[in-house]
PDB file of C-alpha atoms in Angstrom:
ATOM      1  CA  MET A  28      93.396 111.843  90.072  1.00  0.00           C
ATOM      2  CA  ASN A  29      93.204 113.678  86.716  1.00  0.00           C
ATOM      3  CA  GLY A  30      93.901 110.463  84.788  1.00  0.00           C
ATOM      4  CA  PHE A  31      97.315 109.983  86.367  1.00  0.00           C
ATOM      5  CA  SER A  32      98.843 106.630  87.203  1.00  0.00           C
ATOM      6  CA  HIS A  33     102.066 105.928  89.046  1.00  0.00           C
ATOM      7  CA  ARG A  34     104.796 103.332  89.193  1.00  0.00           C
ATOM      8  CA  LEU A  35     108.332 102.930  90.427  1.00  0.00           C
ATOM      9  CA  ALA A  36     111.048 104.076  88.036  1.00  0.00           C
ATOM     10  CA  THR A  37     113.430 101.585  86.475  1.00  0.00           C
ATOM     11  CA  LEU A  38     116.911 102.039  85.055  1.00  0.00           C
ATOM     12  CA  GLY A  39     115.294 101.954  81.605  1.00  0.00           C
ATOM     13  CA  ASP A  40     113.521 105.229  82.443  1.00  0.00           C
ATOM     14  CA  LEU A  41     116.666 107.271  83.098  1.00  0.00           C
ATOM     15  CA  ASP A  42     116.892 109.065  79.738  1.00  0.00           C
ATOM     16  CA  ALA A  43     113.208 110.023  79.795  1.00  0.00           C
ATOM     17  CA  LEU A  44     113.517 111.225  83.413  1.00  0.00           C
ATOM     18  CA  ARG A  45     116.486 113.432  82.539  1.00  0.00           C
ATOM     19  CA  ILE A  46     114.410 115.089  79.801  1.00  0.00           C
ATOM     20  CA  VAL A  47     111.550 115.810  82.229  1.00  0.00           C
ATOM     21  CA  MET A  48     114.007 117.198  84.791  1.00  0.00           C
ATOM     22  CA  ARG A  49     115.702 119.456  82.253  1.00  0.00           C
ATOM     23  CA  ARG A  50     112.352 120.781  80.998  1.00  0.00           C
ATOM     24  CA  SER A  51     111.146 121.329  84.559  1.00  0.00           C
ATOM     25  CA  ILE A  52     114.249 123.222  85.674  1.00  0.00           C
ATOM     26  CA  GLU A  53     114.281 125.393  82.562  1.00  0.00           C
ATOM     27  CA  ALA A  54     110.567 126.268  82.514  1.00  0.00           C
ATOM     28  CA  LEU A  55     109.299 126.234  86.094  1.00  0.00           C
ATOM     29  CA  GLN A  56     112.076 128.120  87.890  1.00  0.00           C
ATOM     30  CA  ASP A  57     111.756 131.318  85.794  1.00  0.00           C
ATOM     31  CA  ASP A  58     109.427 133.131  88.194  1.00  0.00           C
ATOM     32  CA  PHE A  59     111.816 132.542  91.094  1.00  0.00           C
ATOM     33  CA  LEU A  60     115.363 132.658  89.718  1.00  0.00           C
ATOM     34  CA  THR A  61     117.407 134.747  87.299  1.00  0.00           C
ATOM     35  CA  PRO A  62     118.394 133.130  83.980  1.00  0.00           C
ATOM     36  CA  GLU A  63     121.920 132.649  85.367  1.00  0.00           C
ATOM     37  CA  GLN A  64     120.552 130.891  88.466  1.00  0.00           C
ATOM     38  CA  VAL A  65     118.368 128.635  86.313  1.00  0.00           C
ATOM     39  CA  ARG A  66     121.424 127.599  84.278  1.00  0.00           C
ATOM     40  CA  ALA A  67     123.431 127.007  87.461  1.00  0.00           C
ATOM     41  CA  SER A  68     120.571 124.928  88.913  1.00  0.00           C
ATOM     42  CA  HIS A  69     121.451 122.090  86.548  1.00  0.00           C
ATOM     43  CA  LYS A  70     124.689 121.650  88.539  1.00  0.00           C
ATOM     44  CA  VAL A  71     122.826 121.512  91.870  1.00  0.00           C
ATOM     45  CA  MET A  72     119.780 119.425  90.941  1.00  0.00           C
ATOM     46  CA  GLY A  73     119.242 116.331  88.879  1.00  0.00           C
ATOM     47  CA  LEU A  74     118.738 112.617  88.805  1.00  0.00           C
ATOM     48  CA  ASP A  75     120.227 110.486  91.571  1.00  0.00           C
ATOM     49  CA  THR A  76     120.152 106.954  90.157  1.00  0.00           C
ATOM     50  CA  GLN A  77     120.586 105.587  93.686  1.00  0.00           C
ATOM     51  CA  LEU A  78     116.900 106.407  94.277  1.00  0.00           C
ATOM     52  CA  VAL A  79     115.917 104.328  91.248  1.00  0.00           C
ATOM     53  CA  THR A  80     118.189 101.470  92.318  1.00  0.00           C
ATOM     54  CA  ASP A  81     116.742 101.608  95.855  1.00  0.00           C
ATOM     55  CA  GLY A  82     113.192 101.363  94.477  1.00  0.00           C
ATOM     56  CA  THR A  83     112.140 104.682  96.038  1.00  0.00           C
ATOM     57  CA  TYR A  84     111.648 106.830  92.937  1.00  0.00           C
ATOM     58  CA  PHE A  85     108.171 107.304  91.509  1.00  0.00           C
ATOM     59  CA  ILE A  86     107.010 108.209  88.024  1.00  0.00           C
ATOM     60  CA  ILE A  87     103.633 109.846  87.500  1.00  0.00           C
ATOM     61  CA  GLU A  88     102.201 109.138  84.061  1.00  0.00           C
ATOM     62  CA  CYS A  89      99.344 110.533  82.034  1.00  0.00           C
ATOM     63  CA  GLY A  90      98.817 108.022  79.279  1.00  0.00           C
ATOM     64  CA  PRO A  91     102.210 107.353  77.685  1.00  0.00           C
ATOM     65  CA  ARG A  92     103.806 110.587  78.994  1.00  0.00           C
ATOM     66  CA  ILE A  93     105.787 111.174  82.155  1.00  0.00           C
ATOM     67  CA  ALA A  94     103.948 113.993  83.914  1.00  0.00           C
ATOM     68  CA  GLY A  95     106.335 114.126  86.855  1.00  0.00           C
ATOM     69  CA  CYS A  96     108.621 112.233  89.150  1.00  0.00           C
ATOM     70  CA  GLY A  97     110.089 112.267  92.611  1.00  0.00           C
ATOM     71  CA  GLY A  98     111.247 110.040  95.376  1.00  0.00           C
ATOM     72  CA  TRP A  99     112.185 109.564  98.953  1.00  0.00           C
ATOM     73  CA  SER A 100     115.211 108.037 100.594  1.00  0.00           C
ATOM     74  CA  TRP A 101     116.302 106.225 103.707  1.00  0.00           C
ATOM     75  CA  ARG A 102     119.845 107.413 102.979  1.00  0.00           C
ATOM     76  CA  SER A 103     121.370 110.588 104.418  1.00  0.00           C
ATOM     77  CA  THR A 104     121.852 112.505 101.142  1.00  0.00           C
ATOM     78  CA  LEU A 105     119.536 115.518 101.215  1.00  0.00           C
ATOM     79  CA  TYR A 106     119.829 116.674  97.610  1.00  0.00           C
ATOM     80  CA  GLY A 107     121.943 116.491  94.464  1.00  0.00           C
ATOM     81  CA  GLY A 108     122.117 114.256  91.456  1.00  0.00           C
ATOM     82  CA  ASP A 109     124.589 112.025  89.672  1.00  0.00           C
ATOM     83  CA  GLU A 110     126.197 114.942  87.855  1.00  0.00           C
ATOM     84  CA  SER A 111     125.712 117.692  90.428  1.00  0.00           C
ATOM     85  CA  LEU A 112     128.458 119.432  92.362  1.00  0.00           C
ATOM     86  CA  VAL A 113     126.796 118.437  95.644  1.00  0.00           C
ATOM     87  CA  SER A 114     128.422 115.551  97.498  1.00  0.00           C
ATOM     88  CA  ARG A 115     126.168 112.640  98.351  1.00  0.00           C
ATOM     89  CA  GLU A 116     126.244 110.400 101.409  1.00  0.00           C
ATOM     90  CA  PRO A 117     124.813 106.872 101.096  1.00  0.00           C
ATOM     91  CA  LYS A 118     124.763 106.182 104.859  1.00  0.00           C
ATOM     92  CA  ALA A 119     121.484 104.660 106.063  1.00  0.00           C
ATOM     93  CA  LEU A 120     119.230 106.770 108.271  1.00  0.00           C
ATOM     94  CA  ASP A 121     117.605 105.608 111.516  1.00  0.00           C
ATOM     95  CA  PRO A 122     113.803 105.943 111.167  1.00  0.00           C
ATOM     96  CA  ALA A 123     113.477 106.275 114.938  1.00  0.00           C
ATOM     97  CA  GLY A 124     115.297 109.604 115.014  1.00  0.00           C
ATOM     98  CA  ASP A 125     116.117 110.730 111.491  1.00  0.00           C
ATOM     99  CA  ALA A 126     113.841 112.289 108.901  1.00  0.00           C
ATOM    100  CA  ALA A 127     113.236 110.541 105.585  1.00  0.00           C
ATOM    101  CA  ARG A 128     114.538 112.526 102.622  1.00  0.00           C
ATOM    102  CA  ILE A 129     112.128 113.739  99.951  1.00  0.00           C
ATOM    103  CA  ARG A 130     114.228 113.961  96.800  1.00  0.00           C
ATOM    104  CA  ALA A 131     114.354 115.069  93.188  1.00  0.00           C
ATOM    105  CA  MET A 132     110.780 116.188  92.562  1.00  0.00           C
ATOM    106  CA  TYR A 133     110.051 117.424  89.038  1.00  0.00           C
ATOM    107  CA  THR A 134     106.909 118.140  87.052  1.00  0.00           C
ATOM    108  CA  ASP A 135     106.840 118.324  83.273  1.00  0.00           C
ATOM    109  CA  PRO A 136     105.782 121.914  82.452  1.00  0.00           C
ATOM    110  CA  ASP A 137     102.879 120.591  80.344  1.00  0.00           C
ATOM    111  CA  PHE A 138     101.393 119.145  83.554  1.00  0.00           C
ATOM    112  CA  ALA A 139     102.167 121.974  85.995  1.00  0.00           C
ATOM    113  CA  ARG A 140      99.487 122.870  88.555  1.00  0.00           C
ATOM    114  CA  ARG A 141      97.478 119.728  87.957  1.00  0.00           C
ATOM    115  CA  GLY A 142      98.284 117.915  91.207  1.00  0.00           C
ATOM    116  CA  VAL A 143     101.377 116.017  90.073  1.00  0.00           C
ATOM    117  CA  GLY A 144     103.624 117.366  92.840  1.00  0.00           C
ATOM    118  CA  SER A 145     101.019 116.705  95.522  1.00  0.00           C
ATOM    119  CA  LEU A 146     100.626 113.138  94.266  1.00  0.00           C
ATOM    120  CA  VAL A 147     104.382 112.549  94.328  1.00  0.00           C
ATOM    121  CA  LEU A 148     104.600 113.917  97.879  1.00  0.00           C
ATOM    122  CA  LYS A 149     101.764 111.676  99.059  1.00  0.00           C
ATOM    123  CA  LEU A 150     103.387 108.583  97.527  1.00  0.00           C
ATOM    124  CA  CYS A 151     106.754 109.447  99.089  1.00  0.00           C
ATOM    125  CA  GLU A 152     105.335 110.270 102.502  1.00  0.00           C
ATOM    126  CA  ASP A 153     103.224 107.097 102.585  1.00  0.00           C
ATOM    127  CA  ALA A 154     106.246 104.953 101.643  1.00  0.00           C
ATOM    128  CA  ALA A 155     108.468 106.661 104.240  1.00  0.00           C
ATOM    129  CA  ARG A 156     105.781 106.208 106.891  1.00  0.00           C
ATOM    130  CA  ARG A 157     105.541 102.481 106.060  1.00  0.00           C
ATOM    131  CA  ALA A 158     109.339 102.288 106.498  1.00  0.00           C
ATOM    132  CA  GLY A 159     108.946 103.662 110.035  1.00  0.00           C
ATOM    133  CA  PHE A 160     109.883 107.307 109.517  1.00  0.00           C
ATOM    134  CA  ARG A 161     108.005 109.901 111.573  1.00  0.00           C
ATOM    135  CA  ARG A 162     109.384 113.001 109.829  1.00  0.00           C
ATOM    136  CA  ALA A 163     110.317 114.028 106.310  1.00  0.00           C
ATOM    137  CA  THR A 164     112.778 116.683 105.173  1.00  0.00           C
ATOM    138  CA  MET A 165     113.836 118.083 101.828  1.00  0.00           C
ATOM    139  CA  MET A 166     115.987 120.750 100.258  1.00  0.00           C
ATOM    140  CA  ALA A 167     113.448 122.816  98.339  1.00  0.00           C
ATOM    141  CA  THR A 168     113.897 125.064  95.359  1.00  0.00           C
ATOM    142  CA  MET A 169     112.239 128.459  95.588  1.00  0.00           C
ATOM    143  CA  ALA A 170     109.748 127.314  92.929  1.00  0.00           C
ATOM    144  CA  GLY A 171     108.774 124.327  95.073  1.00  0.00           C
ATOM    145  CA  VAL A 172     108.310 126.187  98.360  1.00  0.00           C
ATOM    146  CA  PRO A 173     104.657 127.238  97.736  1.00  0.00           C
ATOM    147  CA  LEU A 174     103.617 123.633  96.999  1.00  0.00           C
ATOM    148  CA  TYR A 175     105.508 122.228  99.966  1.00  0.00           C
ATOM    149  CA  GLU A 176     104.042 124.819 102.331  1.00  0.00           C
ATOM    150  CA  ALA A 177     100.545 123.993 101.041  1.00  0.00           C
ATOM    151  CA  CYS A 178     101.293 120.321 101.813  1.00  0.00           C
ATOM    152  CA  GLY A 179     102.298 121.035 105.420  1.00  0.00           C
ATOM    153  CA  TYR A 180     106.058 121.556 105.146  1.00  0.00           C
ATOM    154  CA  ALA A 181     107.736 124.435 106.972  1.00  0.00           C
ATOM    155  CA  ALA A 182     111.178 125.974 106.608  1.00  0.00           C
ATOM    156  CA  ALA A 183     113.540 124.306 109.087  1.00  0.00           C
ATOM    157  CA  GLU A 184     116.283 126.885 108.655  1.00  0.00           C
ATOM    158  CA  SER A 185     117.064 130.041 106.717  1.00  0.00           C
ATOM    159  CA  PRO A 186     117.634 129.626 102.972  1.00  0.00           C
ATOM    160  CA  ILE A 187     121.139 128.668 101.919  1.00  0.00           C
ATOM    161  CA  LEU A 188     122.944 129.614  98.739  1.00  0.00           C
ATOM    162  CA  SER A 189     124.514 126.843  96.710  1.00  0.00           C
ATOM    163  CA  SER A 190     127.258 128.527  94.698  1.00  0.00           C
ATOM    164  CA  VAL A 191     127.974 127.263  91.193  1.00  0.00           C
ATOM    165  CA  GLU A 192     130.720 128.996  89.231  1.00  0.00           C
ATOM    166  CA  GLY A 193     130.034 132.259  91.083  1.00  0.00           C
ATOM    167  CA  VAL A 194     126.238 132.054  90.763  1.00  0.00           C
ATOM    168  CA  ASP A 195     124.263 131.566  93.981  1.00  0.00           C
ATOM    169  CA  VAL A 196     121.205 129.283  93.776  1.00  0.00           C
ATOM    170  CA  PRO A 197     118.872 129.695  96.798  1.00  0.00           C
ATOM    171  CA  LEU A 198     117.535 126.561  98.493  1.00  0.00           C
ATOM    172  CA  VAL A 199     115.653 126.038 101.730  1.00  0.00           C
ATOM    173  CA  ARG A 200     115.503 122.947 103.943  1.00  0.00           C
ATOM    174  CA  MET A 201     111.922 122.132 104.882  1.00  0.00           C
ATOM    175  CA  GLU A 202     110.419 119.559 107.254  1.00  0.00           C
ATOM    176  CA  LYS A 203     107.106 117.961 108.069  1.00  0.00           C
ATOM    177  CA  PRO A 204     105.954 115.470 110.686  1.00  0.00           C
ATOM    178  CA  LEU A 205     104.562 112.289 109.163  1.00  0.00           C
ATOM    179  CA  LEU A 206     101.479 111.670 111.280  1.00  0.00           C
TER     180      LEU A 206
END
């Protein structure tokens, strides 16, 4: 697909992943959030190294460059990174009744609208399905909602506001059956 390859992230990738995430947050949220909300988003989103350690975090590459990244989890944490204000919960989910978590999806702005996000979602959904999950859920940014809807996700509840230093960042939980 468009010359992209994929692999699982390693701990050696963390610095490069943080750069992609920062660029993605700063460039791709502009049409959906105010400048203050974009700045506050860094405290809500980010890299969760537990996904890398669990072997559930994918990197999409185009030649030597990271075009995007994202993962899934069998743990109960829905969103948030190592340095975010959001508390994380490492408890294992039950695939028979719980939804797998789609987590920390980012596309480098240089590769936006080239299928990177769709590829990450497919990799995550396929892996979650192989692990026995029948549903997937995520906490979506407003910038991600159009992609997720196009890939079959639907809002599971009204948007929430994650407040960071008095700035509200809108997020929406979305779900999809994994058929």
